[in-house]
């Protein structure tokens, strides 16, 4: 995804960011299914899906019939940072504001998902309750080691993206990572 295409600014909208998140987490869906899941109207959902399609963030799977289009996430932006989704060029002021808005929206979305888990976890069996939920792990690393640690975590996530496919006992699990510095930033 590049900032040149307007994708970053396109995502800086509450419904659009939720549509993409819903497709990424829950998989292919129609505009009607997405409207129900996000408690909105099908007209608004269809409009925003077409806007996301215009910048390459979602695509029509071709599996629908007639006006019933089935959509899927076309990209998987694994990281939301102020530096944007592309390392090619620095962000202009509008893109920087869009990236900041998107990061805050991502945090709100995470908070909503985490709160939902806390409220519904008792309905899951013991094994799922033991392995899902919130935890933190403090480590001490250099910037280079943090880069390596992130790469290793992404390798594990990539491996598990494929492992459960076709297994009826497998459940989709969203894993959030958020490495945050604890020590104060050194003074210059």
PDB file of C-alpha atoms in Angstrom:
ATOM      1  CA  UNK A   1       0.000   0.000   0.000  1.00  0.00           C
ATOM      2  CA  UNK A   2       1.461   3.360  -0.853  1.00  0.00           C
ATOM      3  CA  UNK A   3       0.642   6.829   0.311  1.00  0.00           C
ATOM      4  CA  UNK A   4       0.741   7.929  -3.340  1.00  0.00           C
ATOM      5  CA  UNK A   5      -2.411   5.931  -4.037  1.00  0.00           C
ATOM      6  CA  UNK A   6      -4.295   7.692  -1.251  1.00  0.00           C
ATOM      7  CA  UNK A   7      -4.739   4.427   0.657  1.00  0.00           C
ATOM      8  CA  UNK A   8      -3.547   5.872   3.951  1.00  0.00           C
ATOM      9  CA  UNK A   9      -5.935   8.810   3.781  1.00  0.00           C
ATOM     10  CA  UNK A  10      -8.721   6.518   2.564  1.00  0.00           C
ATOM     11  CA  UNK A  11      -8.378   4.407   5.706  1.00  0.00           C
ATOM     12  CA  UNK A  12      -8.585   7.449   7.979  1.00  0.00           C
ATOM     13  CA  UNK A  13     -12.350   7.070   8.188  1.00  0.00           C
ATOM     14  CA  UNK A  14     -14.138   5.126  10.950  1.00  0.00           C
ATOM     15  CA  UNK A  15     -16.302   2.919   8.737  1.00  0.00           C
ATOM     16  CA  UNK A  16     -13.595   2.244   6.167  1.00  0.00           C
ATOM     17  CA  UNK A  17     -11.047   1.185   8.757  1.00  0.00           C
ATOM     18  CA  UNK A  18     -13.640  -1.099  10.375  1.00  0.00           C
ATOM     19  CA  UNK A  19     -14.644  -2.604   7.015  1.00  0.00           C
ATOM     20  CA  UNK A  20     -11.042  -3.502   6.250  1.00  0.00           C
ATOM     21  CA  UNK A  21     -10.509  -4.845   9.783  1.00  0.00           C
ATOM     22  CA  UNK A  22     -13.681  -6.941   9.545  1.00  0.00           C
ATOM     23  CA  UNK A  23     -12.587  -8.445   6.226  1.00  0.00           C
ATOM     24  CA  UNK A  24      -9.081  -9.131   7.513  1.00  0.00           C
ATOM     25  CA  UNK A  25     -10.266 -10.803  10.709  1.00  0.00           C
ATOM     26  CA  UNK A  26     -13.447 -12.553   9.578  1.00  0.00           C
ATOM     27  CA  UNK A  27     -12.735 -13.148   5.908  1.00  0.00           C
ATOM     28  CA  UNK A  28     -14.760 -12.591   2.749  1.00  0.00           C
ATOM     29  CA  UNK A  29     -18.204 -11.035   3.137  1.00  0.00           C
ATOM     30  CA  UNK A  30     -20.941  -9.243   1.257  1.00  0.00           C
ATOM     31  CA  UNK A  31     -21.780  -5.608   1.861  1.00  0.00           C
ATOM     32  CA  UNK A  32     -24.977  -6.740   3.594  1.00  0.00           C
ATOM     33  CA  UNK A  33     -23.089  -9.080   5.930  1.00  0.00           C
ATOM     34  CA  UNK A  34     -20.626  -6.317   6.740  1.00  0.00           C
ATOM     35  CA  UNK A  35     -23.457  -3.847   7.393  1.00  0.00           C
ATOM     36  CA  UNK A  36     -25.001  -6.257   9.899  1.00  0.00           C
ATOM     37  CA  UNK A  37     -21.657  -6.963  11.583  1.00  0.00           C
ATOM     38  CA  UNK A  38     -20.850  -3.246  11.893  1.00  0.00           C
ATOM     39  CA  UNK A  39     -24.403  -2.054  12.666  1.00  0.00           C
ATOM     40  CA  UNK A  40     -24.620   0.259   9.671  1.00  0.00           C
ATOM     41  CA  UNK A  41     -26.617   0.557   6.447  1.00  0.00           C
ATOM     42  CA  UNK A  42     -25.896  -1.431   3.306  1.00  0.00           C
ATOM     43  CA  UNK A  43     -25.807   1.738   1.197  1.00  0.00           C
ATOM     44  CA  UNK A  44     -23.044   3.236   3.325  1.00  0.00           C
ATOM     45  CA  UNK A  45     -21.198  -0.071   3.403  1.00  0.00           C
ATOM     46  CA  UNK A  46     -21.333  -0.472  -0.375  1.00  0.00           C
ATOM     47  CA  UNK A  47     -20.200   3.112  -0.954  1.00  0.00           C
ATOM     48  CA  UNK A  48     -17.195   2.785   1.351  1.00  0.00           C
ATOM     49  CA  UNK A  49     -16.259  -0.645  -0.032  1.00  0.00           C
ATOM     50  CA  UNK A  50     -16.117   0.871  -3.519  1.00  0.00           C
ATOM     51  CA  UNK A  51     -13.917   3.697  -2.189  1.00  0.00           C
ATOM     52  CA  UNK A  52     -11.573   1.140  -0.584  1.00  0.00           C
ATOM     53  CA  UNK A  53     -11.559  -0.846  -3.821  1.00  0.00           C
ATOM     54  CA  UNK A  54     -10.532   2.273  -5.771  1.00  0.00           C
ATOM     55  CA  UNK A  55      -7.246   2.453  -3.854  1.00  0.00           C
ATOM     56  CA  UNK A  56      -6.626  -1.303  -3.824  1.00  0.00           C
ATOM     57  CA  UNK A  57      -7.411  -2.071  -0.181  1.00  0.00           C
ATOM     58  CA  UNK A  58     -10.333  -4.428  -0.869  1.00  0.00           C
ATOM     59  CA  UNK A  59     -11.353  -6.394  -3.928  1.00  0.00           C
ATOM     60  CA  UNK A  60     -14.381  -8.151  -5.322  1.00  0.00           C
ATOM     61  CA  UNK A  61     -13.779 -11.915  -5.105  1.00  0.00           C
ATOM     62  CA  UNK A  62     -15.966 -12.563  -8.142  1.00  0.00           C
ATOM     63  CA  UNK A  63     -17.867 -15.171  -6.124  1.00  0.00           C
ATOM     64  CA  UNK A  64     -21.057 -13.118  -5.819  1.00  0.00           C
ATOM     65  CA  UNK A  65     -24.034 -13.195  -8.116  1.00  0.00           C
ATOM     66  CA  UNK A  66     -25.827 -10.186  -9.547  1.00  0.00           C
ATOM     67  CA  UNK A  67     -25.588  -7.201  -7.215  1.00  0.00           C
ATOM     68  CA  UNK A  68     -24.444  -9.448  -4.345  1.00  0.00           C
ATOM     69  CA  UNK A  69     -20.692  -8.824  -4.437  1.00  0.00           C
ATOM     70  CA  UNK A  70     -18.393 -10.731  -2.099  1.00  0.00           C
ATOM     71  CA  UNK A  71     -15.474  -8.642  -0.842  1.00  0.00           C
ATOM     72  CA  UNK A  72     -12.074  -9.522   0.599  1.00  0.00           C
ATOM     73  CA  UNK A  73      -9.169  -7.587   2.027  1.00  0.00           C
ATOM     74  CA  UNK A  74      -6.643  -7.104  -0.774  1.00  0.00           C
ATOM     75  CA  UNK A  75      -3.775  -6.203   1.537  1.00  0.00           C
ATOM     76  CA  UNK A  76      -2.770  -6.957   5.067  1.00  0.00           C
ATOM     77  CA  UNK A  77      -1.302  -3.796   6.595  1.00  0.00           C
ATOM     78  CA  UNK A  78       0.331  -5.504   9.574  1.00  0.00           C
ATOM     79  CA  UNK A  79       1.718  -2.286  10.956  1.00  0.00           C
ATOM     80  CA  UNK A  80       0.200   1.082  11.558  1.00  0.00           C
ATOM     81  CA  UNK A  81       2.918   3.619  12.171  1.00  0.00           C
ATOM     82  CA  UNK A  82       3.435   7.315  11.703  1.00  0.00           C
ATOM     83  CA  UNK A  83       5.965   6.521   9.005  1.00  0.00           C
ATOM     84  CA  UNK A  84       3.136   5.073   6.954  1.00  0.00           C
ATOM     85  CA  UNK A  85       2.885   1.855   5.038  1.00  0.00           C
ATOM     86  CA  UNK A  86       5.651   2.627   2.578  1.00  0.00           C
ATOM     87  CA  UNK A  87       9.295   3.278   3.283  1.00  0.00           C
ATOM     88  CA  UNK A  88       9.678   4.947  -0.099  1.00  0.00           C
ATOM     89  CA  UNK A  89       8.995   8.543   0.917  1.00  0.00           C
ATOM     90  CA  UNK A  90       8.313  10.598   4.028  1.00  0.00           C
ATOM     91  CA  UNK A  91       4.701  11.476   4.774  1.00  0.00           C
ATOM     92  CA  UNK A  92       3.317  14.883   3.995  1.00  0.00           C
ATOM     93  CA  UNK A  93       1.332  16.654   6.727  1.00  0.00           C
ATOM     94  CA  UNK A  94      -2.042  15.254   5.600  1.00  0.00           C
ATOM     95  CA  UNK A  95      -0.703  11.705   5.447  1.00  0.00           C
ATOM     96  CA  UNK A  96       0.923  12.124   8.870  1.00  0.00           C
ATOM     97  CA  UNK A  97      -2.419  13.244  10.325  1.00  0.00           C
ATOM     98  CA  UNK A  98      -4.159  10.317   8.630  1.00  0.00           C
ATOM     99  CA  UNK A  99      -1.555   7.881  10.028  1.00  0.00           C
ATOM    100  CA  UNK A 100      -1.999   9.311  13.540  1.00  0.00           C
ATOM    101  CA  UNK A 101      -5.787   9.057  13.270  1.00  0.00           C
ATOM    102  CA  UNK A 102      -5.508   5.486  12.011  1.00  0.00           C
ATOM    103  CA  UNK A 103      -3.176   4.496  14.860  1.00  0.00           C
ATOM    104  CA  UNK A 104      -5.619   5.928  17.428  1.00  0.00           C
ATOM    105  CA  UNK A 105      -8.522   4.154  15.720  1.00  0.00           C
ATOM    106  CA  UNK A 106      -6.526   0.901  15.762  1.00  0.00           C
ATOM    107  CA  UNK A 107      -5.983   1.290  19.512  1.00  0.00           C
ATOM    108  CA  UNK A 108      -9.706   1.922  20.063  1.00  0.00           C
ATOM    109  CA  UNK A 109     -10.539  -1.163  17.982  1.00  0.00           C
ATOM    110  CA  UNK A 110      -8.088  -3.236  20.018  1.00  0.00           C
ATOM    111  CA  UNK A 111      -9.646  -1.946  23.246  1.00  0.00           C
ATOM    112  CA  UNK A 112     -13.125  -2.895  22.048  1.00  0.00           C
ATOM    113  CA  UNK A 113     -11.985  -6.410  21.085  1.00  0.00           C
ATOM    114  CA  UNK A 114     -10.142  -6.893  24.394  1.00  0.00           C
ATOM    115  CA  UNK A 115     -13.171  -5.732  26.402  1.00  0.00           C
ATOM    116  CA  UNK A 116     -15.441  -8.056  24.425  1.00  0.00           C
ATOM    117  CA  UNK A 117     -13.135 -10.973  25.282  1.00  0.00           C
ATOM    118  CA  UNK A 118     -13.231 -10.108  29.000  1.00  0.00           C
ATOM    119  CA  UNK A 119     -17.046 -10.102  28.887  1.00  0.00           C
ATOM    120  CA  UNK A 120     -17.439 -13.322  26.899  1.00  0.00           C
ATOM    121  CA  UNK A 121     -14.469 -15.469  27.951  1.00  0.00           C
ATOM    122  CA  UNK A 122     -16.515 -17.483  30.459  1.00  0.00           C
ATOM    123  CA  UNK A 123     -18.502 -18.892  27.529  1.00  0.00           C
ATOM    124  CA  UNK A 124     -15.343 -20.488  26.095  1.00  0.00           C
ATOM    125  CA  UNK A 125     -13.874 -23.746  27.339  1.00  0.00           C
ATOM    126  CA  UNK A 126     -10.980 -23.746  29.794  1.00  0.00           C
ATOM    127  CA  UNK A 127      -8.239 -24.325  27.210  1.00  0.00           C
ATOM    128  CA  UNK A 128      -9.243 -21.254  25.217  1.00  0.00           C
ATOM    129  CA  UNK A 129      -9.496 -19.172  28.405  1.00  0.00           C
ATOM    130  CA  UNK A 130      -5.946 -20.173  29.326  1.00  0.00           C
ATOM    131  CA  UNK A 131      -4.363 -19.268  25.994  1.00  0.00           C
ATOM    132  CA  UNK A 132      -6.335 -16.167  25.010  1.00  0.00           C
ATOM    133  CA  UNK A 133      -6.446 -12.795  26.652  1.00  0.00           C
ATOM    134  CA  UNK A 134      -4.168 -10.030  27.772  1.00  0.00           C
ATOM    135  CA  UNK A 135      -0.605 -10.364  28.934  1.00  0.00           C
ATOM    136  CA  UNK A 136       2.586  -8.394  28.746  1.00  0.00           C
ATOM    137  CA  UNK A 137       6.213  -9.424  28.640  1.00  0.00           C
ATOM    138  CA  UNK A 138       8.998  -7.021  29.557  1.00  0.00           C
ATOM    139  CA  UNK A 139      12.262  -7.575  27.687  1.00  0.00           C
ATOM    140  CA  UNK A 140      15.434  -5.541  27.440  1.00  0.00           C
ATOM    141  CA  UNK A 141      16.716  -5.174  23.885  1.00  0.00           C
ATOM    142  CA  UNK A 142      18.656  -2.904  21.604  1.00  0.00           C
ATOM    143  CA  UNK A 143      16.944  -1.421  18.546  1.00  0.00           C
ATOM    144  CA  UNK A 144      18.600  -4.104  16.409  1.00  0.00           C
ATOM    145  CA  UNK A 145      17.422  -6.866  18.761  1.00  0.00           C
ATOM    146  CA  UNK A 146      13.890  -5.426  18.761  1.00  0.00           C
ATOM    147  CA  UNK A 147      13.962  -5.554  14.953  1.00  0.00           C
ATOM    148  CA  UNK A 148      15.060  -9.199  15.045  1.00  0.00           C
ATOM    149  CA  UNK A 149      12.450 -10.055  17.691  1.00  0.00           C
ATOM    150  CA  UNK A 150       9.696  -8.537  15.570  1.00  0.00           C
ATOM    151  CA  UNK A 151      10.874 -10.451  12.502  1.00  0.00           C
ATOM    152  CA  UNK A 152      10.807 -13.720  14.468  1.00  0.00           C
ATOM    153  CA  UNK A 153       7.297 -13.004  15.765  1.00  0.00           C
ATOM    154  CA  UNK A 154       6.108 -12.269  12.220  1.00  0.00           C
ATOM    155  CA  UNK A 155       7.601 -15.594  11.042  1.00  0.00           C
ATOM    156  CA  UNK A 156       5.603 -17.402  13.742  1.00  0.00           C
ATOM    157  CA  UNK A 157       2.410 -15.553  12.752  1.00  0.00           C
ATOM    158  CA  UNK A 158       2.974 -16.402   9.080  1.00  0.00           C
ATOM    159  CA  UNK A 159       3.435 -20.074   9.941  1.00  0.00           C
ATOM    160  CA  UNK A 160       0.223 -20.226  11.984  1.00  0.00           C
ATOM    161  CA  UNK A 161      -1.813 -18.399   9.321  1.00  0.00           C
ATOM    162  CA  UNK A 162      -1.745 -21.616   7.299  1.00  0.00           C
ATOM    163  CA  UNK A 163      -1.676 -24.338   9.981  1.00  0.00           C
ATOM    164  CA  UNK A 164      -5.378 -24.510  10.902  1.00  0.00           C
ATOM    165  CA  UNK A 165      -6.886 -24.238   7.444  1.00  0.00           C
ATOM    166  CA  UNK A 166      -9.396 -27.037   6.916  1.00  0.00           C
ATOM    167  CA  UNK A 167      -9.371 -28.146  10.561  1.00  0.00           C
ATOM    168  CA  UNK A 168     -12.908 -27.907  12.001  1.00  0.00           C
ATOM    169  CA  UNK A 169     -11.493 -27.490  15.527  1.00  0.00           C
ATOM    170  CA  UNK A 170      -9.380 -24.494  14.509  1.00  0.00           C
ATOM    171  CA  UNK A 171     -10.638 -21.054  15.499  1.00  0.00           C
ATOM    172  CA  UNK A 172      -9.443 -17.776  14.046  1.00  0.00           C
ATOM    173  CA  UNK A 173      -7.462 -15.824  16.623  1.00  0.00           C
ATOM    174  CA  UNK A 174      -6.305 -12.265  16.174  1.00  0.00           C
ATOM    175  CA  UNK A 175      -2.928 -11.570  17.775  1.00  0.00           C
ATOM    176  CA  UNK A 176      -2.037  -7.968  18.518  1.00  0.00           C
ATOM    177  CA  UNK A 177       1.562  -7.001  19.088  1.00  0.00           C
ATOM    178  CA  UNK A 178       2.527  -3.675  20.547  1.00  0.00           C
ATOM    179  CA  UNK A 179       6.127  -3.186  21.563  1.00  0.00           C
ATOM    180  CA  UNK A 180       6.327   0.039  23.559  1.00  0.00           C
ATOM    181  CA  UNK A 181       9.438   1.532  25.174  1.00  0.00           C
ATOM    182  CA  UNK A 182       9.270   1.654  28.953  1.00  0.00           C
ATOM    183  CA  UNK A 183      12.416   3.669  29.610  1.00  0.00           C
ATOM    184  CA  UNK A 184      12.215   7.378  29.067  1.00  0.00           C
ATOM    185  CA  UNK A 185      13.530   8.713  25.817  1.00  0.00           C
ATOM    186  CA  UNK A 186      17.124   9.908  26.225  1.00  0.00           C
ATOM    187  CA  UNK A 187      17.595  13.659  26.200  1.00  0.00           C
ATOM    188  CA  UNK A 188      19.480  15.122  23.282  1.00  0.00           C
TER     189      UNK A 188
END
